[in-house]
Amino acid sequence: YAIQYPEKVDKLFIISTGLFGVNEDENKVVRMKEFQSELYSGNVEEAARIWTETWLLGENRSDKDISSDKLDLFKNITKHNLLNSANFKMPNFINPPINVQLNKLDKEVYHLIGSLDYEDVFNSSKVFNDKINNYKEEQVKSAHIIPLELPEFLVDRIVEFIN
């Protein structure tokens, strides 16, 4: 949206954003294959568990490192989405790819990254830093799903950024 309609964007706040075309984290690739295998075999419960471990926990934490309420909530949301999204279609990708259009972003861009996220998010942040003039980032102790893990912190950062 910010690339296609830059005149409508004053600032851009992104969270653990990755780009297609950067080197992917091999651990994530393995987990995604496991997830797809379970999902396509009809084992939604196991697929949801893998998805939760992949995105909420990350590679370097166990389920004891985050509250069981948050784990259960995320897993249940995931199961609901998997069971009710049979007609999901991949979006059309922007052409030319976003990676080659990042220099169009001339407004302030703030990127909040979970320090426990996958390597491709960090590889993407290097691209953002190289291509976006007014780019700032902050890492927090979280995996990929910062809004669920650190909601109050996230709200504070957004309010600071807006002001």
CSV table of C-alpha atoms in Angstrom, one decimal:
chain,number,residue,atom,x,y,z
A,1,TYR,CA,0.0,0.0,0.0
A,2,ALA,CA,2.8,2.4,1.0
A,3,ILE,CA,4.6,1.7,-2.3
A,4,GLN,CA,1.5,1.9,-4.5
A,5,TYR,CA,0.0,5.0,-2.8
A,6,PRO,CA,2.9,6.9,-1.1
A,7,GLU,CA,0.9,10.1,-1.0
A,8,LYS,CA,-1.5,8.5,1.4
A,9,VAL,CA,1.2,7.4,3.9
A,10,ASP,CA,2.7,9.7,6.5
A,11,LYS,CA,4.7,7.1,8.4
A,12,LEU,CA,5.1,3.3,8.2
A,13,PHE,CA,5.4,1.0,11.2
A,14,ILE,CA,6.2,-2.6,10.3
A,15,ILE,CA,6.6,-5.7,12.6
A,16,SER,CA,9.0,-8.5,11.9
A,17,THR,CA,8.6,-8.1,8.1
A,18,GLY,CA,10.4,-10.3,5.7
A,19,LEU,CA,10.9,-10.0,2.0
A,20,PHE,CA,10.7,-12.6,-0.7
A,21,GLY,CA,14.1,-13.3,-2.4
A,22,VAL,CA,16.3,-13.0,0.7
A,23,ASN,CA,18.2,-16.1,2.0
A,24,GLU,CA,15.7,-18.1,4.0
A,25,ASP,CA,16.4,-19.6,7.4
A,26,GLU,CA,16.9,-23.3,7.0
A,27,ASN,CA,15.2,-24.0,10.3
A,28,LYS,CA,12.1,-22.2,9.1
A,29,VAL,CA,12.1,-24.1,5.8
A,30,VAL,CA,12.2,-27.4,7.6
A,31,ARG,CA,9.4,-26.4,10.0
A,32,MET,CA,7.2,-25.1,7.1
A,33,LYS,CA,7.6,-28.5,5.3
A,34,GLU,CA,6.6,-30.3,8.5
A,35,PHE,CA,3.6,-27.9,8.8
A,36,GLN,CA,2.5,-28.5,5.2
A,37,SER,CA,2.9,-32.3,5.5
A,38,GLU,CA,0.7,-32.4,8.6
A,39,LEU,CA,-1.8,-30.0,7.2
A,40,TYR,CA,-2.2,-31.8,3.8
A,41,SER,CA,-2.5,-35.2,5.7
A,42,GLY,CA,-5.5,-33.7,7.6
A,43,ASN,CA,-3.8,-33.5,11.0
A,44,VAL,CA,-4.9,-29.9,11.8
A,45,GLU,CA,-4.0,-30.3,15.5
A,46,GLU,CA,-0.4,-31.1,14.8
A,47,ALA,CA,-0.2,-28.5,12.0
A,48,ALA,CA,-1.4,-25.9,14.5
A,49,ARG,CA,1.1,-27.0,17.0
A,50,ILE,CA,4.0,-26.7,14.5
A,51,TRP,CA,2.7,-23.3,13.3
A,52,THR,CA,2.6,-22.1,17.0
A,53,GLU,CA,6.1,-23.3,17.7
A,54,THR,CA,7.4,-21.8,14.4
A,55,TRP,CA,6.0,-18.3,14.8
A,56,LEU,CA,5.2,-17.8,18.5
A,57,LEU,CA,8.1,-19.6,20.1
A,58,GLY,CA,10.8,-19.6,17.5
A,59,GLU,CA,13.7,-22.0,17.5
A,60,ASN,CA,15.4,-21.2,20.8
A,61,ARG,CA,12.6,-21.4,23.3
A,62,SER,CA,10.3,-24.0,24.8
A,63,ASP,CA,6.6,-23.7,25.6
A,64,LYS,CA,7.7,-23.0,29.2
A,65,ASP,CA,9.1,-19.6,28.1
A,66,ILE,CA,5.7,-18.1,27.3
A,67,SER,CA,2.4,-18.2,29.1
A,68,SER,CA,0.2,-21.2,28.4
A,69,ASP,CA,-2.7,-18.7,27.9
A,70,LYS,CA,-0.9,-17.1,25.0
A,71,LEU,CA,0.2,-20.5,23.6
A,72,ASP,CA,-3.4,-21.8,23.7
A,73,LEU,CA,-4.8,-18.6,22.2
A,74,PHE,CA,-2.5,-18.6,19.3
A,75,LYS,CA,-2.9,-22.3,18.7
A,76,ASN,CA,-6.7,-22.0,18.8
A,77,ILE,CA,-6.7,-19.1,16.4
A,78,THR,CA,-4.4,-21.1,14.1
A,79,LYS,CA,-6.7,-24.1,14.2
A,80,HIS,CA,-9.7,-22.0,13.5
A,81,ASN,CA,-8.0,-20.3,10.5
A,82,LEU,CA,-6.8,-23.7,9.1
A,83,LEU,CA,-10.3,-25.2,9.4
A,84,ASN,CA,-12.1,-22.2,8.0
A,85,SER,CA,-9.9,-21.0,5.2
A,86,ALA,CA,-10.3,-23.8,2.6
A,87,ASN,CA,-10.7,-21.2,-0.2
A,88,PHE,CA,-7.6,-19.2,0.7
A,89,LYS,CA,-5.8,-17.9,-2.4
A,90,MET,CA,-2.3,-16.5,-2.5
A,91,PRO,CA,-2.3,-12.7,-3.2
A,92,ASN,CA,-1.1,-11.3,-6.4
A,93,PHE,CA,2.4,-10.1,-6.0
A,94,ILE,CA,3.4,-6.6,-6.9
A,95,ASN,CA,5.3,-6.2,-10.1
A,96,PRO,CA,8.0,-5.1,-10.1
A,97,PRO,CA,8.8,-6.8,-6.8
A,98,ILE,CA,8.7,-4.7,-3.6
A,99,ASN,CA,12.4,-5.2,-3.1
A,100,VAL,CA,13.3,-3.1,-6.1
A,101,GLN,CA,10.7,-0.4,-5.1
A,102,LEU,CA,11.8,0.3,-1.5
A,103,ASN,CA,13.5,3.5,-2.4
A,104,LYS,CA,10.1,5.0,-3.2
A,105,LEU,CA,9.5,5.0,0.6
A,106,ASP,CA,10.6,8.5,1.6
A,107,LYS,CA,8.6,8.7,4.8
A,108,GLU,CA,9.8,7.5,8.2
A,109,VAL,CA,9.8,3.7,8.5
A,110,TYR,CA,10.1,2.0,11.9
A,111,HIS,CA,10.7,-1.8,12.0
A,112,LEU,CA,10.1,-3.7,15.2
A,113,ILE,CA,11.8,-7.1,15.1
A,114,GLY,CA,11.7,-10.0,17.5
A,115,SER,CA,15.3,-10.9,18.4
A,116,LEU,CA,14.2,-14.6,18.3
A,117,ASP,CA,12.7,-14.4,14.8
A,118,TYR,CA,14.1,-16.3,11.8
A,119,GLU,CA,17.2,-15.2,10.0
A,120,ASP,CA,15.4,-14.2,6.8
A,121,VAL,CA,13.7,-11.3,8.8
A,122,PHE,CA,17.2,-10.1,9.7
A,123,ASN,CA,18.3,-10.5,6.1
A,124,SER,CA,15.3,-8.5,5.1
A,125,SER,CA,16.1,-5.7,7.6
A,126,LYS,CA,19.5,-5.3,6.0
A,127,VAL,CA,17.8,-4.8,2.6
A,128,PHE,CA,15.4,-2.3,4.2
A,129,ASN,CA,18.3,-0.4,5.8
A,130,ASP,CA,20.1,-0.3,2.5
A,131,LYS,CA,17.2,0.9,0.4
A,132,ILE,CA,15.1,3.1,2.7
A,133,ASN,CA,16.6,6.5,3.6
A,134,ASN,CA,14.5,7.1,6.8
A,135,TYR,CA,14.6,3.6,8.2
A,136,LYS,CA,14.9,2.8,11.9
A,137,GLU,CA,14.6,-0.6,13.7
A,138,GLU,CA,14.4,-1.9,17.2
A,139,GLN,CA,14.8,-5.5,18.4
A,140,VAL,CA,12.8,-6.9,21.3
A,141,LYS,CA,13.0,-10.2,23.0
A,142,SER,CA,10.2,-12.0,21.1
A,143,ALA,CA,9.8,-14.3,18.2
A,144,HIS,CA,7.7,-13.4,15.2
A,145,ILE,CA,4.3,-12.6,16.9
A,146,ILE,CA,5.3,-9.5,18.8
A,147,PRO,CA,1.6,-8.2,19.1
A,148,LEU,CA,0.6,-11.3,21.1
A,149,GLU,CA,3.8,-11.5,23.2
A,150,LEU,CA,4.3,-7.9,24.0
A,151,PRO,CA,1.0,-6.0,23.4
A,152,GLU,CA,1.5,-3.2,25.8
A,153,PHE,CA,5.0,-2.5,24.6
A,154,LEU,CA,3.9,-2.6,21.0
A,155,VAL,CA,1.1,0.0,21.7
A,156,ASP,CA,3.6,2.3,23.5
A,157,ARG,CA,6.0,2.1,20.6
A,158,ILE,CA,3.2,2.8,18.1
A,159,VAL,CA,2.0,5.8,20.1
A,160,GLU,CA,5.6,7.1,20.4
A,161,PHE,CA,6.1,6.7,16.6
A,162,ILE,CA,2.9,8.5,15.7
A,163,ASN,CA,3.7,11.4,18.0
